[in-house]
Tab-separated table of C-alpha atoms in Angstrom:
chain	number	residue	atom	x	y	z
A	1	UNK	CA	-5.630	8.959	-12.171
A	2	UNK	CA	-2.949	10.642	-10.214
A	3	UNK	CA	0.368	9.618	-10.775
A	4	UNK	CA	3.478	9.503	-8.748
A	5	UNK	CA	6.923	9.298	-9.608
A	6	UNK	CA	9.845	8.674	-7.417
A	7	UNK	CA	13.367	10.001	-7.767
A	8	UNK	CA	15.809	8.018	-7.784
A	9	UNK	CA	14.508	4.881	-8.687
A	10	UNK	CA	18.025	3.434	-6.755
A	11	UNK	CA	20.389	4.662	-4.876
A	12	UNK	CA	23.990	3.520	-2.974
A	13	UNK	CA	24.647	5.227	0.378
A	14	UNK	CA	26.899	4.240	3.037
A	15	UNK	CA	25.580	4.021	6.895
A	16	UNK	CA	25.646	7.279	8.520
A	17	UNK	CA	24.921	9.371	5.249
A	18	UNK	CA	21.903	11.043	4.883
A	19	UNK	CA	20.039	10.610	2.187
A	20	UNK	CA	16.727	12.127	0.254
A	21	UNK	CA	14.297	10.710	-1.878
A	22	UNK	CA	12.007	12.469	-3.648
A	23	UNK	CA	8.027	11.926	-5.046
A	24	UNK	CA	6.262	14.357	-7.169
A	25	UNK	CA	2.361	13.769	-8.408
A	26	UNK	CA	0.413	14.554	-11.551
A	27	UNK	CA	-1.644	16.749	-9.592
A	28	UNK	CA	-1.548	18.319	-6.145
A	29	UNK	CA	-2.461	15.897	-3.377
A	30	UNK	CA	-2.642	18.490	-0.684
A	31	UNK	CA	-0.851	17.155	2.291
A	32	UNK	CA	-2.644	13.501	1.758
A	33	UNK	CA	0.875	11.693	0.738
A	34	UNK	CA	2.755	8.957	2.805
A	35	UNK	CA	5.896	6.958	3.090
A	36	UNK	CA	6.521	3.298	3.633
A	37	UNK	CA	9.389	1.284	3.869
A	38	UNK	CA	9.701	-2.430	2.277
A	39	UNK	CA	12.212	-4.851	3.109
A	40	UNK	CA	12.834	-8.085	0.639
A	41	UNK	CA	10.095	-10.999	1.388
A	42	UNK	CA	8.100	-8.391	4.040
A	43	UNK	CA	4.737	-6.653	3.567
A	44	UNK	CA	5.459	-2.965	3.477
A	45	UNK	CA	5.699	-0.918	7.000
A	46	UNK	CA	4.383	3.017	7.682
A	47	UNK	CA	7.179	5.834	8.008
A	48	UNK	CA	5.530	9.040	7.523
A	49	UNK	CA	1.464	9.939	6.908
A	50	UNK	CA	-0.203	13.088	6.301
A	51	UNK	CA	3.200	14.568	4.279
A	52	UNK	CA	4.886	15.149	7.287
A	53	UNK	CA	4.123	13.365	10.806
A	54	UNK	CA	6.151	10.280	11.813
A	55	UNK	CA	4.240	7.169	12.685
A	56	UNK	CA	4.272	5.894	15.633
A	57	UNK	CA	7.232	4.393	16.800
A	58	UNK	CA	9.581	5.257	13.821
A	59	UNK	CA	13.055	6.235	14.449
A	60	UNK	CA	13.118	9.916	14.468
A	61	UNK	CA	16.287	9.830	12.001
A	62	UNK	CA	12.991	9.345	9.367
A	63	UNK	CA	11.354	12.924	8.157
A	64	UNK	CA	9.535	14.358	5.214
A	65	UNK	CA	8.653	17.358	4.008
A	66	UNK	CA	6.292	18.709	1.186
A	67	UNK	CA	2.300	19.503	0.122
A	68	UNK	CA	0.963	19.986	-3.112
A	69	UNK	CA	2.812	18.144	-5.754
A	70	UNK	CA	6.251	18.274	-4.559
A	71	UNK	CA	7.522	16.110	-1.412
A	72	UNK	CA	10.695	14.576	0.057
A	73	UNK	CA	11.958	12.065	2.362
A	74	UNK	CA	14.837	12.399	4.539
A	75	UNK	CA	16.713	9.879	6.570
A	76	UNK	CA	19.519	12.080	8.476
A	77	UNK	CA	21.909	8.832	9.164
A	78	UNK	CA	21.323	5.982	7.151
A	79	UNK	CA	21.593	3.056	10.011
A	80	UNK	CA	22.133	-0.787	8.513
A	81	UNK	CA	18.221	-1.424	9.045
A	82	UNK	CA	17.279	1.619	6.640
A	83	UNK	CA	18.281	-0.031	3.439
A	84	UNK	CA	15.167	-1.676	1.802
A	85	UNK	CA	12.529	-0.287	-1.010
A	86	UNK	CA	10.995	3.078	0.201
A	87	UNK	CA	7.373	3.677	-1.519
A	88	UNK	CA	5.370	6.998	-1.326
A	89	UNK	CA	1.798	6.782	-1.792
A	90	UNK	CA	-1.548	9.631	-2.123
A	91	UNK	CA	-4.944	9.012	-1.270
A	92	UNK	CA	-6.124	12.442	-2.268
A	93	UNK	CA	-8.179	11.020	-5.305
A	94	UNK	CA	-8.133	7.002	-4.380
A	95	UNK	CA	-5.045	5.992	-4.315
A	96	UNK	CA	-2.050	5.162	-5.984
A	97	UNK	CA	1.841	4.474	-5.297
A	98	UNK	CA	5.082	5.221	-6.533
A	99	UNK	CA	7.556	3.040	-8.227
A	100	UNK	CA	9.550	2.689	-5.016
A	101	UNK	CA	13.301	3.672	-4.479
A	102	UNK	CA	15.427	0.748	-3.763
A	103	UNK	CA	18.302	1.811	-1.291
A	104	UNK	CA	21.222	-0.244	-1.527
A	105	UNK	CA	24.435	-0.405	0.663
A	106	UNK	CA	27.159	1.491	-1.049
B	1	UNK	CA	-3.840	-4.700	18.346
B	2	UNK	CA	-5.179	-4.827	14.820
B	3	UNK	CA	-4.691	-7.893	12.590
B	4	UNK	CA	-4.928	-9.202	9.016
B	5	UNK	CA	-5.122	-12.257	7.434
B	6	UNK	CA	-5.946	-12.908	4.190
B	7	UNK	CA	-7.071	-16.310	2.747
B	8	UNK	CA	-8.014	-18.040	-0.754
B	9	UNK	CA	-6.762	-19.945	-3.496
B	10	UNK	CA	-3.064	-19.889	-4.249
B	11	UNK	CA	-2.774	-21.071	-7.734
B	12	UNK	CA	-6.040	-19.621	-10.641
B	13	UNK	CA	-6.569	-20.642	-13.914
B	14	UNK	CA	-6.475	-17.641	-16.445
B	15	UNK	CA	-10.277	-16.257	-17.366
B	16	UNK	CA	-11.180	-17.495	-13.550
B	17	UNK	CA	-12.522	-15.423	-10.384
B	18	UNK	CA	-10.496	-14.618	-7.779
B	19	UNK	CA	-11.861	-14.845	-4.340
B	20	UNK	CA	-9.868	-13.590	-1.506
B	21	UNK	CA	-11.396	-13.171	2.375
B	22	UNK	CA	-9.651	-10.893	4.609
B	23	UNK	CA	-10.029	-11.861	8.018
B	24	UNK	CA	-9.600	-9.004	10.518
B	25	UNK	CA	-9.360	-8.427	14.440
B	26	UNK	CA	-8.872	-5.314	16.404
B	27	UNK	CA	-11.252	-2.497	14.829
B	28	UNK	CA	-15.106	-2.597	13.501
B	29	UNK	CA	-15.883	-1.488	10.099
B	30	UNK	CA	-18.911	0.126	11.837
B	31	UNK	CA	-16.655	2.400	13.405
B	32	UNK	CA	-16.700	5.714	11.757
B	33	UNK	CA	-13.381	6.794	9.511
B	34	UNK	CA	-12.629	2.850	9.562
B	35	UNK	CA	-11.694	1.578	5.830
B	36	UNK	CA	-10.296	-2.010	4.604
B	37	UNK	CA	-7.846	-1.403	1.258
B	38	UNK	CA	-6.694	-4.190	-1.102
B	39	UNK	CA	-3.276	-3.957	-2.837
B	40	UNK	CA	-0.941	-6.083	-4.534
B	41	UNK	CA	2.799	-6.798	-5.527
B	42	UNK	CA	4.082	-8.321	-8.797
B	43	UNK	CA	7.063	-10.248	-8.386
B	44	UNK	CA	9.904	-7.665	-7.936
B	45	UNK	CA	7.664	-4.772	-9.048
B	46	UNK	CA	6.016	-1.929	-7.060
B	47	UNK	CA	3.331	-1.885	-4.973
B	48	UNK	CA	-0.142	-1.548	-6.877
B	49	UNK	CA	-3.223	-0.076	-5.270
B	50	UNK	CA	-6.463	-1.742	-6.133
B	51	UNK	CA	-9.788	-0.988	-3.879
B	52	UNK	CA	-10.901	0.670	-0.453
B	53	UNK	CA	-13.754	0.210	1.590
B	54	UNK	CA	-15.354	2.323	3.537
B	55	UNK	CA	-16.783	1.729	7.020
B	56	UNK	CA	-20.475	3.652	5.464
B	57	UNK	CA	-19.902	0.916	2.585
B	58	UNK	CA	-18.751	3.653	0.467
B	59	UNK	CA	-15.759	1.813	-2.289
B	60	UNK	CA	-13.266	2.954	-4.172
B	61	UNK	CA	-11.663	1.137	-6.879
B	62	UNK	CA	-8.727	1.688	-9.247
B	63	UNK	CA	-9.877	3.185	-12.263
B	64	UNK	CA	-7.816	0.845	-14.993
B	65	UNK	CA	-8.841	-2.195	-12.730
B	66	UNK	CA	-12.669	-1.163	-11.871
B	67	UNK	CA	-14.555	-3.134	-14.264
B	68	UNK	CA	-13.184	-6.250	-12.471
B	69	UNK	CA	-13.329	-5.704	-9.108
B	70	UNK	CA	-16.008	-6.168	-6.270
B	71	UNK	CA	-15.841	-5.920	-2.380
B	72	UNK	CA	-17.826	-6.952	-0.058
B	73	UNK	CA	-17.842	-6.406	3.733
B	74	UNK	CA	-19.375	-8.292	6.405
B	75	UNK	CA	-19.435	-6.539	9.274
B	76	UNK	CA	-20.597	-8.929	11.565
B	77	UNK	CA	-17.718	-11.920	10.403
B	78	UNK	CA	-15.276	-8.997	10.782
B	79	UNK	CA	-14.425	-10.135	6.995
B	80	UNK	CA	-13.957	-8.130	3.572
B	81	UNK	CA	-14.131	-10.169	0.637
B	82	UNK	CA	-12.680	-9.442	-2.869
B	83	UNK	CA	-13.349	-10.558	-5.694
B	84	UNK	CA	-11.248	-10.188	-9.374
B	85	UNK	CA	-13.116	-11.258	-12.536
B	86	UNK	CA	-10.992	-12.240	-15.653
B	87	UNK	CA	-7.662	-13.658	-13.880
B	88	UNK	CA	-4.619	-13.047	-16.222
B	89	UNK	CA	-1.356	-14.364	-15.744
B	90	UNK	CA	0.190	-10.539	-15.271
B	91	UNK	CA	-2.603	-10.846	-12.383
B	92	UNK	CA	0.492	-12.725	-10.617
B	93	UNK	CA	1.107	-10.962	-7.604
B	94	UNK	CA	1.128	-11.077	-3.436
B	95	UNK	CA	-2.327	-9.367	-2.554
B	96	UNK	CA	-2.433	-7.534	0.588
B	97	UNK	CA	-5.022	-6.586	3.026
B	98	UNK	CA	-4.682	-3.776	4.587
B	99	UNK	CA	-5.935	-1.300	7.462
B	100	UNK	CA	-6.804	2.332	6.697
B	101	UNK	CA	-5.919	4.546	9.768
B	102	UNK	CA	-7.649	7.629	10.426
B	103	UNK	CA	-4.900	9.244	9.210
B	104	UNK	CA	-5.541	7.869	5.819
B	105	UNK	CA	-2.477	5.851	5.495
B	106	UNK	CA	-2.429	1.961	5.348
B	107	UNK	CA	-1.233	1.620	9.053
B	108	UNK	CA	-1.540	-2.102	9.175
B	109	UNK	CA	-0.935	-4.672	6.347
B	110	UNK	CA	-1.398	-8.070	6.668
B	111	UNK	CA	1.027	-11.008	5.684
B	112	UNK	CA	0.362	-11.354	2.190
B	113	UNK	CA	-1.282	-13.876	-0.027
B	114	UNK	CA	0.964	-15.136	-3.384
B	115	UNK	CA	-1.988	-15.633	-6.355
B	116	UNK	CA	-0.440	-17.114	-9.291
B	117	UNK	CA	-2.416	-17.181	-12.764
B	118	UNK	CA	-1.574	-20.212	-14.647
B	119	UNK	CA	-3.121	-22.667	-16.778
C-alpha cells in the first residue's frame, strides 16, 4: 500500500493569505497525485489532477506543484469559499487518500 | 453531463452484506479509459478509497479491504454494483460513487449514501 500523509493536519488563515499544504507518499507516485476540496455535509469536489493541472473551472488562485513523493498545494489568496477539508489522493498503485487538512478561518 | 446516484439499504445488521447500485448517466463503461470507483467517509474522518472498475472489467480493490469486496458492472443498465461481505459497525460511513476521468482523478462523485452498521 502506498501511503500519504498530509501536512498540516489544520490550519487558521485569514482571507487573502496564501497558504500551502503539503502531501508526501510512501513511495513515488510519479505525477499520478490529485487534490480535492471538501466542504462540511458535501461530497468532495476536484482542484488539481495529474500533480499539477487545474480542473476545469477552478479558480486559478488554486495551484500545485510536485512529482515523485513530494507535492504541494497552493492557494495564493485564501477567498471565504476556500475554507473546507482539502484531501490529496494517488492512483499510481490503486489508490489511496490522505488524512485531509482542515482549513479553518483564523 | 455525467451523473451518480447511488442506492441501497440505509441501516445493516453487523455480519450482513452490503449491496449498493450505482446508477450512472452521461458516459459508457464500454468506452475505453472509462472506470467507476467506490469510496467512503466515516463520520468526521477522511476519505477512504475502496475499489475501481475498469471499463475492460479489469478491478482494483483496496488491499486491507479485498477479501470483502466484489463489483459488478452492467454495462447495459448503466449500473455498478458493490457488494461488502461481513458488515461491521466501524463499516459506518457515507459511500460514494464516483467517476474516473481520463485523467485518472475522480472527476465526478455522486451524492452520497449514509450505511450505518447496527444491530
Amino acid at each position: 500500500d502506498i501511503q500519504m500523509t498530509q501536512s498540516p493536519s489544520s490550519l487558521s488563515a485569514s482571507v487573502g493569505d496564501r497558504v500551502m499544504i503539503t502531501c508526501r507518499a510512501s513511495q513515488t507516485v510519479s505525477s499520478y497525485l490529485h487534490w480535492y476540496q471538501q466542504k462540511p455535509g458535501k461530497a468532495p469536489t476536484l482542484l488539481i489532477y495529474a500533480a499539477t493541472t487545474l480542473h476545469s473551472g477552478v479558480p486559478s488562485r488554486f495551484s500545485a506543484s510536485g512529482s515523485g513523493t513530494h507535492f504541494t498545494l497552493t492557494i495564493s489568496s485564501l477567498q471565504p469559499e476556500d475554507f473546507a477539508t482539502y484531501y490529496c489522493q494517488q492512483s499510481y498503485s490503486g489508490s489511496s487518500f490522505g488524512q485531509g487538512t482542515r482549513l479553518e478561518i483564523k | 453531463q455525467i451523473t451518480l446516484q447511488e442506492s441501497g439499504p440505509a441501516l445493516v445488521k453487523p455480519t450482513q452484506t452490503l449491496t449498493l447500485t450505482c446508477n450512472f448517466s452521461g458516459f459508457s463503461l464500454t468506452t475505453s479509459g472509462a472506470g467507476v470507483a467506490w469510496i467512503r467517509q466515516p463520520p468526521g474522518k477522511a476519505l477512504e478509497w475502496l475499489a475501481l472498475i475498469y471499463w475492460d472489467d479489469d478491478k482494483r480493490y483496496s488491499p486491507s479491504l479485498a477479501s470483502r469486496l466484489t463489483l459488478t458492472k452492467y454495462t447495459s443498465k448503466s449500473q455498478v454494483v458493490f457488494r461488502m461481505t461481513n458488515m461491521d459497525p466501524v463499516d459506518t460511513a457515507t459511500y460514494y460513487c464516483v467517476h474516473r476521468s481520463m485523467g485518472d482523478a475522480f472527476d465526478v462523485w455522486g451524492q452520497g449514501l449514509m450505511v450505518t452498521v447496527s444491530s
